[in-house]
XYZ file of C-alpha atoms in Angstrom:
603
model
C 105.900 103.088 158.370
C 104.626 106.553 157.662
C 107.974 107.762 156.294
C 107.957 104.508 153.871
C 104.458 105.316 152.914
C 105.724 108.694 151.960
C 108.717 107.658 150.030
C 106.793 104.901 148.426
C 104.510 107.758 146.756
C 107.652 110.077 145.804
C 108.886 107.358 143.907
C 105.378 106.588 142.308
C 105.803 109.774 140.247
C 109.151 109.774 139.788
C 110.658 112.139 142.190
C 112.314 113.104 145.385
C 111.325 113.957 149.218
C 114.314 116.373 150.282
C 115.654 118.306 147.483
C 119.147 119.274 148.757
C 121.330 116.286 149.415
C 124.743 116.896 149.822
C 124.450 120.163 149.264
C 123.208 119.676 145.706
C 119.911 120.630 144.896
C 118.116 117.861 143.248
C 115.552 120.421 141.704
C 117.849 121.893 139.104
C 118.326 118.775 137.651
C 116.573 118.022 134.138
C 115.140 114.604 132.637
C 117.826 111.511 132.504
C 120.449 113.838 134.141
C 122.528 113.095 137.921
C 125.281 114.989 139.257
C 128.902 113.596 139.565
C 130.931 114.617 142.423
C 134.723 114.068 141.568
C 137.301 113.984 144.383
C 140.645 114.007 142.755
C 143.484 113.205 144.703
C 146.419 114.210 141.681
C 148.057 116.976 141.416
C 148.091 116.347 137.338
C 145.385 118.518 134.998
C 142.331 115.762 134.457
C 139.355 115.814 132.408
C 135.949 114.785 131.147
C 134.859 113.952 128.168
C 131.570 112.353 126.716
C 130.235 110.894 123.893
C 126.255 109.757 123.402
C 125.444 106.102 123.768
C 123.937 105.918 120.031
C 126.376 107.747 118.015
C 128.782 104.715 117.105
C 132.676 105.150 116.766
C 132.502 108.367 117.643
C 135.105 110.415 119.063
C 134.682 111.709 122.919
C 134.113 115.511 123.266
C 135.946 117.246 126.094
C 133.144 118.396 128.172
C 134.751 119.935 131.016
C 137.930 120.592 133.368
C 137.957 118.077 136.624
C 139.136 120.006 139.860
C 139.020 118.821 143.514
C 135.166 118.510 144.635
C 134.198 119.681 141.469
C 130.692 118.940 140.295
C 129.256 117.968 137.065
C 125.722 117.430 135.986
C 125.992 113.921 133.700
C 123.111 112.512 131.063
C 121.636 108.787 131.290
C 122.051 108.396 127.654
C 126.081 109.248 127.626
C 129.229 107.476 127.863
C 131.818 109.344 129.510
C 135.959 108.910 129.283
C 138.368 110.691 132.275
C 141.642 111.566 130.476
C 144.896 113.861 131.399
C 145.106 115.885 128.156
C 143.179 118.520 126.945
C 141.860 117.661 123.356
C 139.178 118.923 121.593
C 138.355 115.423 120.370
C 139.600 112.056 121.678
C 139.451 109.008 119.195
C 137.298 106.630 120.664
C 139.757 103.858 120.174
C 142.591 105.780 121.475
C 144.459 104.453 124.520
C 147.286 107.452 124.941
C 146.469 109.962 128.364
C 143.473 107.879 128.804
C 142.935 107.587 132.491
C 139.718 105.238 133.084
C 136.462 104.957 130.756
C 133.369 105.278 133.329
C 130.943 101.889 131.998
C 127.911 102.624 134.515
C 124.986 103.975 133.433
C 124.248 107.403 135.513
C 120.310 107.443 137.228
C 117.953 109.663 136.703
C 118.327 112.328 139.886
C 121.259 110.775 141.375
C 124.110 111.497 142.942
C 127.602 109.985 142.558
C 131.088 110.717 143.567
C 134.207 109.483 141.259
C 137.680 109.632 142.946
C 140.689 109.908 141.046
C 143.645 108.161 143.334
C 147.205 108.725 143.081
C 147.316 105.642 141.002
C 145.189 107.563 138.644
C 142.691 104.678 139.520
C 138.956 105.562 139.260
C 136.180 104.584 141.790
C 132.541 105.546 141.518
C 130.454 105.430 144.440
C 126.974 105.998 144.353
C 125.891 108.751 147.260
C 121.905 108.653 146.290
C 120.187 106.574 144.911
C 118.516 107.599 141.514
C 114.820 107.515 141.044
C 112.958 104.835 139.198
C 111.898 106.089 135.967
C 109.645 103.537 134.976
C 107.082 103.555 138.102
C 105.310 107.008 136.939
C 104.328 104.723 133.575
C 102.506 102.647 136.182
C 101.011 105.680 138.102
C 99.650 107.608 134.907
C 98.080 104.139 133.789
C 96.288 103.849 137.507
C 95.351 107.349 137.165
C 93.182 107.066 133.632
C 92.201 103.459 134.893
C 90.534 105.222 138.006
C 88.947 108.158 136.231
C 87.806 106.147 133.122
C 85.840 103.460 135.471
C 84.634 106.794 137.266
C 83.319 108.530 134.252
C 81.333 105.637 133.086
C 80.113 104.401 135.758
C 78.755 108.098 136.390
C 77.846 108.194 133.082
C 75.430 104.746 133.600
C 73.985 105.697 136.685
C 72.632 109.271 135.353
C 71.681 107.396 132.238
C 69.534 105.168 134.334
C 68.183 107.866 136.088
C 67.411 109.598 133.248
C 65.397 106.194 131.897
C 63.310 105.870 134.929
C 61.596 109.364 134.778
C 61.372 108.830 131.392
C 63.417 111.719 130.241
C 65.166 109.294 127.673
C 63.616 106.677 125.301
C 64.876 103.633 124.244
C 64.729 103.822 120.174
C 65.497 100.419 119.427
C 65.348 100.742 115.785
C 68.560 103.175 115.887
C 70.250 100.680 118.275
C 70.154 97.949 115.224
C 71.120 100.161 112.441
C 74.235 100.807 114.176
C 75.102 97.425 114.653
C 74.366 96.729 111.179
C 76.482 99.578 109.991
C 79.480 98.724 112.072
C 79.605 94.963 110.423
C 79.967 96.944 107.162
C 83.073 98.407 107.895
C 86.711 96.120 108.622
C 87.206 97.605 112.281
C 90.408 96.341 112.740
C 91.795 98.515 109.933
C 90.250 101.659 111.700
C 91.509 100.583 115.119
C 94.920 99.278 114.304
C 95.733 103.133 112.295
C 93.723 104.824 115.134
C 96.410 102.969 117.722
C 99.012 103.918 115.540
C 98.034 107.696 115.399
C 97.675 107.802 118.661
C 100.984 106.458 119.975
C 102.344 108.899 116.896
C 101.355 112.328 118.860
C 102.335 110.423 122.251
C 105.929 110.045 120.491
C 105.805 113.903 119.013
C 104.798 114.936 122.460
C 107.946 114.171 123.959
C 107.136 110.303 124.751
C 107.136 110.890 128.355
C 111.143 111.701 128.238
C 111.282 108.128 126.990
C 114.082 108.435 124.885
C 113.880 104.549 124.141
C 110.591 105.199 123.281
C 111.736 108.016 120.267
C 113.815 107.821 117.467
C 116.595 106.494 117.267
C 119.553 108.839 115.970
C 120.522 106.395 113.273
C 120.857 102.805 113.236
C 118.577 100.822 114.603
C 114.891 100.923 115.460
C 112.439 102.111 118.581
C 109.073 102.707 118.974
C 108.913 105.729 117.108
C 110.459 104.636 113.841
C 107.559 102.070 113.418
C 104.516 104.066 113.613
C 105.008 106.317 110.119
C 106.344 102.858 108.115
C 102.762 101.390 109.378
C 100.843 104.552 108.988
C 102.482 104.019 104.850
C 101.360 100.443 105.176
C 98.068 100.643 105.993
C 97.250 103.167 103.580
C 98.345 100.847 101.461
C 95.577 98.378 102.607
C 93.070 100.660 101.705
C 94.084 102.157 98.625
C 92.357 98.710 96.354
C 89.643 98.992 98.528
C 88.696 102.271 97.451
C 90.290 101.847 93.410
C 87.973 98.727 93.453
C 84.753 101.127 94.468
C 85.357 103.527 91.765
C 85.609 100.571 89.247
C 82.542 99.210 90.518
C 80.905 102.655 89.797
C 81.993 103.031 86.462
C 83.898 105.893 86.885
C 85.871 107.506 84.142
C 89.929 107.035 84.268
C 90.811 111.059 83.624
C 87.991 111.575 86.647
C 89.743 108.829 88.856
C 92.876 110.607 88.078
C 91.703 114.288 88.864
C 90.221 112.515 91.750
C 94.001 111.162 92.764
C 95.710 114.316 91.845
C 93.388 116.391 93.994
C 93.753 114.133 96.959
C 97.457 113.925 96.482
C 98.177 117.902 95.924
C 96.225 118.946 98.980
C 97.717 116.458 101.445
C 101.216 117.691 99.778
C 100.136 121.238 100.434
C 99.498 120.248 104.186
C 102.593 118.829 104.501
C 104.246 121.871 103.479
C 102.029 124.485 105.864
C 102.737 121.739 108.628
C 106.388 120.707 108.388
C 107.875 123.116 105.777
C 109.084 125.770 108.323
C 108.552 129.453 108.046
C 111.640 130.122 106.444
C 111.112 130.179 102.771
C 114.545 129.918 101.388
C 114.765 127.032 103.706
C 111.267 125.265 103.161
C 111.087 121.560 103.648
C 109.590 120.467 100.451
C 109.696 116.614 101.440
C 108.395 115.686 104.287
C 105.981 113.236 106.309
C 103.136 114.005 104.786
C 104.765 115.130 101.031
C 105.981 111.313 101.186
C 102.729 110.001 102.117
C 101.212 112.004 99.183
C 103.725 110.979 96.421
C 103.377 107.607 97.692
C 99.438 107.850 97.337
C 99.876 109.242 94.221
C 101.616 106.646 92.723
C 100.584 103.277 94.011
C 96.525 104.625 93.816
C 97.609 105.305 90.132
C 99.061 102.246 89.338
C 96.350 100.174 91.405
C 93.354 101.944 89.188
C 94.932 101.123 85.690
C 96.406 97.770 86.349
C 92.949 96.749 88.071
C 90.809 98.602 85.750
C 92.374 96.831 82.706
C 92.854 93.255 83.708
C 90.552 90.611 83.372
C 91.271 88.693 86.647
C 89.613 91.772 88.630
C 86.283 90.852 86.599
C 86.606 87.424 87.560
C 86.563 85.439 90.829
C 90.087 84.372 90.661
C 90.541 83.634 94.103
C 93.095 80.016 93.775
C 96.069 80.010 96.806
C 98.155 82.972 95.160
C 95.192 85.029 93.213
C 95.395 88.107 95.569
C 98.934 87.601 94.405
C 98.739 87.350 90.441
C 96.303 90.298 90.715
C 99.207 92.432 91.907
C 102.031 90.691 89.240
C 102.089 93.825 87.084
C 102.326 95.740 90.420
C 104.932 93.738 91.664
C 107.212 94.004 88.244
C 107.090 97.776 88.096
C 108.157 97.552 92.472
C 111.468 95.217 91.329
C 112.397 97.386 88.466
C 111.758 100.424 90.521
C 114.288 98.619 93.499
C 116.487 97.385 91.174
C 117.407 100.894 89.831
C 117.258 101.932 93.740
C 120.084 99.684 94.470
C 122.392 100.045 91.853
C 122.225 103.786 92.363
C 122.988 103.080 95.756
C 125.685 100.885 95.719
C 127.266 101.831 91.996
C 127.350 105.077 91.428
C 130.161 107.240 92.783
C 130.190 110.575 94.550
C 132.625 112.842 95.447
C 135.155 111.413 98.184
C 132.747 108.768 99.900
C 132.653 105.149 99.388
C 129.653 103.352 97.626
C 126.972 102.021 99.418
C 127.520 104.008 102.401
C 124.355 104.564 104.703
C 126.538 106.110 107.701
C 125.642 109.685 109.018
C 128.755 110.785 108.343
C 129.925 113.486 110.689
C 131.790 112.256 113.854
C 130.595 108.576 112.595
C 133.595 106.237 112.255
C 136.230 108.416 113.421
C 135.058 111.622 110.890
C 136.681 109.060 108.358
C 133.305 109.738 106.328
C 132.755 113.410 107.912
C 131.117 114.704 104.412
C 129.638 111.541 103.535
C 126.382 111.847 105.361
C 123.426 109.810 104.367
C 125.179 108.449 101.345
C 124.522 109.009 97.396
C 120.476 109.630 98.979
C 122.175 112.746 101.017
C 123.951 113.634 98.228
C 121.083 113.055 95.693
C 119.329 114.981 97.888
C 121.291 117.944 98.627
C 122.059 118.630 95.071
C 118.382 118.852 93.805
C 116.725 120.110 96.631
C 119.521 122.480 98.197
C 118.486 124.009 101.255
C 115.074 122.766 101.213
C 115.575 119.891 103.388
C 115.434 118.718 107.159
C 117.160 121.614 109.263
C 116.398 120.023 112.315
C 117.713 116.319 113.089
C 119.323 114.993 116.213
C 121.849 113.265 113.963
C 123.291 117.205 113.574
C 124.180 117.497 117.278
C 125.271 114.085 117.933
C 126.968 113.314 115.032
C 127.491 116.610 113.727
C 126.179 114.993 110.385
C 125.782 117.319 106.948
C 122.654 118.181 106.218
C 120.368 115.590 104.833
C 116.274 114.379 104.396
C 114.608 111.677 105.938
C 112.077 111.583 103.193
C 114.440 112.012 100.609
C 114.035 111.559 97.042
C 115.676 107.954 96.483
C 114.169 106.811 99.740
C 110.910 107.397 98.099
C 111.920 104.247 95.778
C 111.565 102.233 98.906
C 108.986 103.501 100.489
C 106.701 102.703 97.588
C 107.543 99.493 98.384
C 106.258 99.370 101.081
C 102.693 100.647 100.500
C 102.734 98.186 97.639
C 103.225 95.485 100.832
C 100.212 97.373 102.439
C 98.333 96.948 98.970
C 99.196 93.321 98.675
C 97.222 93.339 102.022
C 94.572 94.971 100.695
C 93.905 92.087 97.544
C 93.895 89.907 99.983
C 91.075 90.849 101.904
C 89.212 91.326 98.860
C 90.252 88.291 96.844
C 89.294 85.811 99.912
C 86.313 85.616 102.346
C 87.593 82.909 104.238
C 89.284 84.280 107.790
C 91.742 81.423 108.299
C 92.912 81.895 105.170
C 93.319 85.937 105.458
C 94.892 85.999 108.536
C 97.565 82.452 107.767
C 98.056 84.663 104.201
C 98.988 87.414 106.405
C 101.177 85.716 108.993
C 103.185 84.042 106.507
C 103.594 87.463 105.061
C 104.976 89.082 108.727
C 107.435 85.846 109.304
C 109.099 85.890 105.728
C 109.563 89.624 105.599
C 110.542 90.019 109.017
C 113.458 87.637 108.505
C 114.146 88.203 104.782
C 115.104 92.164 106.526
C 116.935 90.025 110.008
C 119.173 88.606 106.624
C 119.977 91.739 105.313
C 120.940 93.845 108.378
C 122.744 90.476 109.955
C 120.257 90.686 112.567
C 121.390 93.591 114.388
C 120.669 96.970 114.156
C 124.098 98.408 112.299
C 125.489 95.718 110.720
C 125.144 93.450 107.487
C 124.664 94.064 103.905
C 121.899 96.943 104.356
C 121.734 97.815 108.040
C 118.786 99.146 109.430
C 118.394 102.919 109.137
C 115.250 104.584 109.074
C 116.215 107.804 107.857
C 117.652 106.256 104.355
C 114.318 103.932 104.449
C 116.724 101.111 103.729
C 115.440 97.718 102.158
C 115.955 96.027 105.316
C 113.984 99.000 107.310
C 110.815 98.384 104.862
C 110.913 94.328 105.233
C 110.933 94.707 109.309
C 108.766 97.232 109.694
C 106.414 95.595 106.961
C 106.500 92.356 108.226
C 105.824 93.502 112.027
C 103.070 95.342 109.997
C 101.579 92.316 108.754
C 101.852 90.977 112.135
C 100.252 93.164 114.719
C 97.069 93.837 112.013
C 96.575 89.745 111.976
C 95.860 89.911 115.758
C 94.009 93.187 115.566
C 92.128 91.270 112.675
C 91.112 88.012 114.924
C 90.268 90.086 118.381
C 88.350 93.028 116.192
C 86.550 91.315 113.070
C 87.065 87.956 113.850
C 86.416 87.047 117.616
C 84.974 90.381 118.630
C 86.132 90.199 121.717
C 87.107 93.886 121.457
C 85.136 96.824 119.598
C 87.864 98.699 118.710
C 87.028 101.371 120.962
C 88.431 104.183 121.728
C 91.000 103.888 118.823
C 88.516 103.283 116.358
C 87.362 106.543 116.349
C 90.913 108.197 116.080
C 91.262 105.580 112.653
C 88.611 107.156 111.311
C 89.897 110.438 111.875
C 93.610 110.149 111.374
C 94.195 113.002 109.359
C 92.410 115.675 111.229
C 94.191 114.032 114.540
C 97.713 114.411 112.910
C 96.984 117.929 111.683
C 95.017 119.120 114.909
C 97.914 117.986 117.112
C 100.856 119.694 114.822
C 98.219 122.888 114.940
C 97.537 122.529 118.632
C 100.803 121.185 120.295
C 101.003 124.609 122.506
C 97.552 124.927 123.592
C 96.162 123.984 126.701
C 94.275 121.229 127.318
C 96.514 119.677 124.170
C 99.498 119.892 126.104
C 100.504 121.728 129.147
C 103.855 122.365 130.806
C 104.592 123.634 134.483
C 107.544 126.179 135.788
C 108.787 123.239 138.627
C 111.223 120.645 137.284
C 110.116 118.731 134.733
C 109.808 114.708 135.793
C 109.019 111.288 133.457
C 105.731 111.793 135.308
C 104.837 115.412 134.625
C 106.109 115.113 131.124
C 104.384 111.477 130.755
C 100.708 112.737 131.935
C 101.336 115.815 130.045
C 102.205 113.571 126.623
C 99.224 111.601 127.545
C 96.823 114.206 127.464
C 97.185 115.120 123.963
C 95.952 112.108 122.284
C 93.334 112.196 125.030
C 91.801 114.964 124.376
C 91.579 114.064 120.796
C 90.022 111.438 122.104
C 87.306 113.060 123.745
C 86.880 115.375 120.923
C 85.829 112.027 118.804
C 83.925 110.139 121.206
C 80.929 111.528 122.434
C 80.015 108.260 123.183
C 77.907 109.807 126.751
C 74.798 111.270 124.869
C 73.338 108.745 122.656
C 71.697 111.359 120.612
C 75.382 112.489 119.397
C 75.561 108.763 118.070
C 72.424 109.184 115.611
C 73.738 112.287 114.626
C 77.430 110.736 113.686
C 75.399 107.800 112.080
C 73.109 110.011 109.763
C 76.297 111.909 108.750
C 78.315 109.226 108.442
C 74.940 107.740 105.825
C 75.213 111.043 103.898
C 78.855 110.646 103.085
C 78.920 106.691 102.652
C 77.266 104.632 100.371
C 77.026 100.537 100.903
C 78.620 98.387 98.812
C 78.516 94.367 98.803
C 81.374 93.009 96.885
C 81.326 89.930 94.458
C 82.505 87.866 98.005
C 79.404 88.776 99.574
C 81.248 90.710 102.328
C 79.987 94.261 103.160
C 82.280 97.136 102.970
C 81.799 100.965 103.719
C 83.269 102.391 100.653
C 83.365 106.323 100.362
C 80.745 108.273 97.996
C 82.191 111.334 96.509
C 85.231 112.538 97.753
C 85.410 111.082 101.504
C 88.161 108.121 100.514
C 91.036 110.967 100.948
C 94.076 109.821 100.212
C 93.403 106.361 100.505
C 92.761 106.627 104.651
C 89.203 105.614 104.795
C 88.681 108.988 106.889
């Protein structure tokens, strides 16, 4: 019983008891590898080749030289392939001096033993079993379950005690302002991005060795490839909010424009000091943030004029598609700006690669397209913007792809698209007061894009007419990720604003502060208590609590929620920065005074 109880907590984190078994010591082992014991009983040369699970029709790369009892360390997320030649590459369709292709999937911390018969017949036995990598996601939740109803119930008590000697006094009056300031503001916007943020630094943490959780290499989508398309998209939501507050105001169109320019140029220039590199004939001048800049730049513009100069923004046109015929000019400049985006893509011709090719090139499809990587956008890309583009990708080792940029220049095309989807949001929670209607408007939105991009890519994640690549922000990328979008902020919208069944808190606070959270973790990600690594072998549960933390402390950084004298504070700043404003509907909104609306965010 006591040797089960043991085991049982072992396993809880994600580890081992004994670390020699078989004389193989478990501790040298890294994340999502085993070791493979191979007993060959031929006298003929043999050997081991492997491929990763995500780069499609690639060729297998000899990895080593099998010899009797001879002991390789093998990865979770490979394929491997035993054959009798030595070749630098082996097609992955090729049949010829291929002994047996090994189909299991190899445990985390395992230990298995493949024997090659004289039939050249292969057998894999498994000698230990692997650890269970998804029980330390269960421990590190008990762990901050434990110490959060610790903290606050500490936090109560002394706050009590504190009440009944009369060291603290109830101000009631402050109590009510807040409540009245936090029905000014749409939580759920706050609380969805500040969820979104948060699960961002998990993912550039590491994601707990996850790698389902990150990106994917190419084709298809994770986790990870959702957060940035939403972070777009609900920037998107806010940009009318705030265009429609600066109308209001009266406010000059060359000052709305410096206004635009300024925020757009100095979230550029943060993209650059953050993701440009240090290298300066090699400095990344697209990027994550450089995208989100242009696209602010560009959709805030065209939002301002087109709502500035239309009469149905000084009306109450609010009939079943007026959120929608407020946007039509919007909308006309997004289908020529596609339309142009697609024929480029699947017209125009480039060196030796066919047209509308969104492959990695590389080892992809046999190296039939080895210089074709990322299509006419790589090439686009690579001829204006030379060596100033992504240097680090994992499509380079896998696939051995060219270089190429994830926020390219013709991907841009798209990705205003898709904070004009955000923006279409946006109109409608200002055209309609109604919730029902807001949140069916928004639903219907999800379902329709969500399967207008399940047409495109056939419903899978490589296939169809546009498949589903987040690096080339392909059509069918920006209707999925959109529509899911649309989606998950409808039920943040009914449990938050509508319901209030839930504050919004903690995330709330990280909304609000999205920016300085994205920049403080790229700034911090090698400082302790932001992250934190150890010199013992790293496991899903040292590297999950250790991923964990980041956003955490972030977290407590924001809160401050113990002393209620740090909440008056945060209020009175928060009143020096804000102004009220009650729309035509009659719905209070927190708009920004001066210059707090950056970039659209709400920070």
């Amino acid at each position: 019983m006591e040797l089960k109880s043991i085991m049982s907590i072992y396993s809880l984190v994600g580890t081992f008891q004994n670390p020699i078994a078989y004389d193989l010591n478990l501790t040298k082992l890294s994340l999502n590898t085993a070791y493979l014991l191979c007993v060959k009983l031929v006298k003929q040369e043999i050997f081991l080749y492997e491929k990763h699970e995500q780069c499609l029709n690639c060729p297998y790369v000899m990895y080593n030289h099998i010899q009797n009892l001879s002991v390789h360390k093998v990865s979770s997320d490979k394929q491997y392939r035993i054959a009798s030649k030595n070749f630098a590459l082996l097609g992955v369709e090729s049949t010829e001096n291929v002994v047996c292709d090994i189909n299991d999937t190899f445990g985390e911390f395992g230990i298995y033993k493949l024997i090659l018969d004289h039939n050249k017949t292969c057998t894999l036995e498994v000698l230990r079993e692997p650890v269970n990598i998804y029980l330390p996601i269960f421990t590190v939740a008990l762990i901050y379950l434990v110490a959060f109803i610790f903290v606050f119930t500490c936090k109560y008590v002394w706050t009590d005690l504190k009440i009944l000697k009369g060291k603290v006094k109830l101000h009631h009056v402050e109590e009510v302002d807040v409540s009245m300031s936090e029905k000014e503001r749409v939580k759920s916007l706050d609380t969805f991005r500040g969820i979104v943020i948060a699960l961002m630094v998990f993912v550039n943490y590491g994601a707990g060795g996850y790698y389902k959780l990150k990106h994917v290499v190419w084709y298809g989508l994770h986790l990870a490839d959702l957060l940035y398309p939403w972070f777009l998209w609900i920037m998107g939501v806010c940009i009318p909010i705030a265009m429609r507050s600066r109308i209001k105001l009266g406010e000059s169109m060359l000052r709305t424009f410096l206004h635009i320019l300024k925020r757009s140029s100095t979230i550029y220039v943060l993209g650059i000091c953050l993701d440009g590199g240090i290298n300066i004939d090699k400095l990344r001048t697209m990027g994550i943030l450089q995208r989100l800049a242009l696209c602010y730049f560009v959709q805030s513009f065209i939002c301002f004029i087109t709502m500035r100069n239309q009469k149905e923004y000084k009306t109450q046109l609010t009939g079943p598609c007026g959120d929608i015929i407020k946007m039509k000019y919007t909308w006309l400049i997004m289908v020529v700006l596609m339309t142009l985006h697609t024929l480029i893509t699947f017209l125009v011709p480039f060196e030796n690669c066919p047209r509308g090719y969104f492959g990695p090139g590389g080892f992809h499809d046999n190296l039939k397209y080895d210089k074709c990587t990322a299509g006419i956008a790589g090439y686009i890309d690579r001829m204006i913007l030379g060596h100033h583009i992504l240097q680090s990708a994992r499509a380079y080792d896998i696939y051995r792809a060219n270089l190429f940029e994830a926020e390219g220049i013709l991907g841009t095309f798209p990705a205003l698209l898709h904070v004009c989807f955000g923006v279409q949001a946006g109109f409608t929670l200002l055209t309609y007061a109604d919730h029902k209607f807001r949140t069916n408007r928004w639903l219907v939105w999800g379902v329709i894009l969500t399967l207008m991009g399940g047409v495109l890519c056939n419903f899978s994640f490589n296939g169809g007419i546009i498949p589903l690549v987040r690096n080339l922000w392909t059509l069918s990328f920006v209707l999925i990720t959109c529509g899911l979008g649309f989606l998950l902020f409808s039920l943040c919208y009914l449990i938050v604003d509508v319901t209030k069944v839930w504050n919004g808190k903690p995330f709330i606070f990280l909304g609000m502060n999205s920016i300085f959270v994205y920049a403080g973790h790229k700034l911090t990600r090698v400082t302790i208590p932001f992250t934190f690594t150890r010199n013992t072998q790293e496991t899903h549960f040292t590297k999950l609590f250790a991923n964990v933390t980041d956003p955490d402390s972030s977290l407590r950084i924001l809160l401050r929620e113990g002393n209620p004298e740090n909440q008056r504070i945060t209020l009175k700043r928060m009143r020096n920065t804000f102004t009220d404003y009650t729309d035509d509907l009659g719905i209070q909104i927190l708009t920004c005074n001066h210059d707090c609306d950056k970039f659209g965010l709400l920070q």
